């Protein structure tokens, strides 16, 4: 029987950022990874402090940005790579009214640090009313982040590539197969619906598609362009464009109407031909109040859940990984806004 401080179930942003807290604090752990690409692993990796439909921000945006940069610097020390791509978001304006609203919001205390007052005309795309740049926005190298971290944990005998079997958990003795654990934390995204310990948490699946396209005329700058969706270059001459949001079509295959929606959205501002090379989709675990769900099982006091990261998986996963670590190890209360107890 192997003793570990933690078993982590899942391999998305919640799982890997929590594993970083454990690595930093020299705790022993194993990660159970089913090996299927999670919504996290096919995500855009957009790091964005602004809701670009309404030009508003969200709870703890600056704190989350700062904490992410610190955490990625810490992770770089053991992977040798920093996964932050310093490529700002440029929001294409639909009309003059959007320009005026952007300028007005940029004067507010809440948004002054995020909305750049200087508009820019972008080359290679239609933007008759120019674009606004989101300061402090960036992207995560999603493929590198997951590939390197999972490889790092595997090399340290911390990664177990198999589906977690709930029937083999002995809650009374805190054992699972050949492991005796001090704590177990479930970071499974929508997989939580099959988890007998936390299946009733109110996460709602939100299906997102994105396409990978080959542009006949590349965009001159390495930036992230946003109109209806996000467009940015990948490493292999392809561009990412997406993603959609759908709470209705929840089947496990590609929805052609979502693909057509994306193709139409791209053609509205990209004036040249493009080929759709790949289509990907995943299910984001969302919550009605747009806050993560973090907490302890009411009966099994060393069983925890970290879920509901939604479309801001990078920022939520990174920032609140410390909240749940402090809750478990340092007996610091969780913020009421994310606590499982609010339900």
mmCIF file of C-alpha atoms in Angstrom, residues 52-55 91-107 115-122 126-133:
data_model
loop_
_atom_site.group_PDB
_atom_site.id
_atom_site.type_symbol
_atom_site.label_atom_id
_atom_site.label_comp_id
_atom_site.label_asym_id
_atom_site.label_seq_id
_atom_site.Cartn_x
_atom_site.Cartn_y
_atom_site.Cartn_z
ATOM 1 C CA UNK A 52 -15.964 41.669 -24.795
ATOM 2 C CA UNK A 53 -19.658 41.644 -25.575
ATOM 3 C CA UNK A 54 -20.492 44.325 -23.007
ATOM 4 C CA UNK A 55 -17.044 45.777 -22.211
ATOM 5 C CA UNK A 91 -11.660 43.606 -30.466
ATOM 6 C CA UNK A 92 -13.053 44.681 -33.849
ATOM 7 C CA UNK A 93 -15.721 47.354 -33.411
ATOM 8 C CA UNK A 94 -19.048 46.890 -35.180
ATOM 9 C CA UNK A 95 -19.812 50.618 -35.356
ATOM 10 C CA UNK A 96 -19.078 54.056 -33.897
ATOM 11 C CA UNK A 97 -21.353 53.432 -30.925
ATOM 12 C CA UNK A 98 -19.098 50.584 -29.794
ATOM 13 C CA UNK A 99 -16.079 52.855 -30.107
ATOM 14 C CA UNK A 100 -17.771 55.455 -27.913
ATOM 15 C CA UNK A 101 -18.847 52.881 -25.335
ATOM 16 C CA UNK A 102 -15.290 51.463 -25.187
ATOM 17 C CA UNK A 103 -13.850 54.946 -24.595
ATOM 18 C CA UNK A 104 -16.427 55.701 -21.918
ATOM 19 C CA UNK A 105 -15.739 52.416 -20.118
ATOM 20 C CA UNK A 106 -11.967 52.960 -20.397
ATOM 21 C CA UNK A 107 -12.339 56.026 -18.161
ATOM 22 C CA UNK A 115 -9.211 48.983 -22.149
ATOM 23 C CA UNK A 116 -6.617 50.787 -24.260
ATOM 24 C CA UNK A 117 -7.785 54.234 -25.389
ATOM 25 C CA UNK A 118 -5.820 54.134 -28.644
ATOM 26 C CA UNK A 119 -7.642 52.376 -31.456
ATOM 27 C CA UNK A 120 -5.800 50.409 -34.110
ATOM 28 C CA UNK A 121 -6.588 49.520 -37.710
ATOM 29 C CA UNK A 122 -5.708 45.863 -38.285
ATOM 30 C CA UNK A 126 -12.128 43.952 -42.367
ATOM 31 C CA UNK A 127 -12.278 46.482 -39.535
ATOM 32 C CA UNK A 128 -13.885 49.667 -40.861
ATOM 33 C CA UNK A 129 -14.264 51.038 -37.333
ATOM 34 C CA UNK A 130 -10.820 49.871 -36.188
ATOM 35 C CA UNK A 131 -10.218 47.775 -33.066
ATOM 36 C CA UNK A 132 -9.622 48.214 -29.348
ATOM 37 C CA UNK A 133 -6.769 46.447 -27.567
#
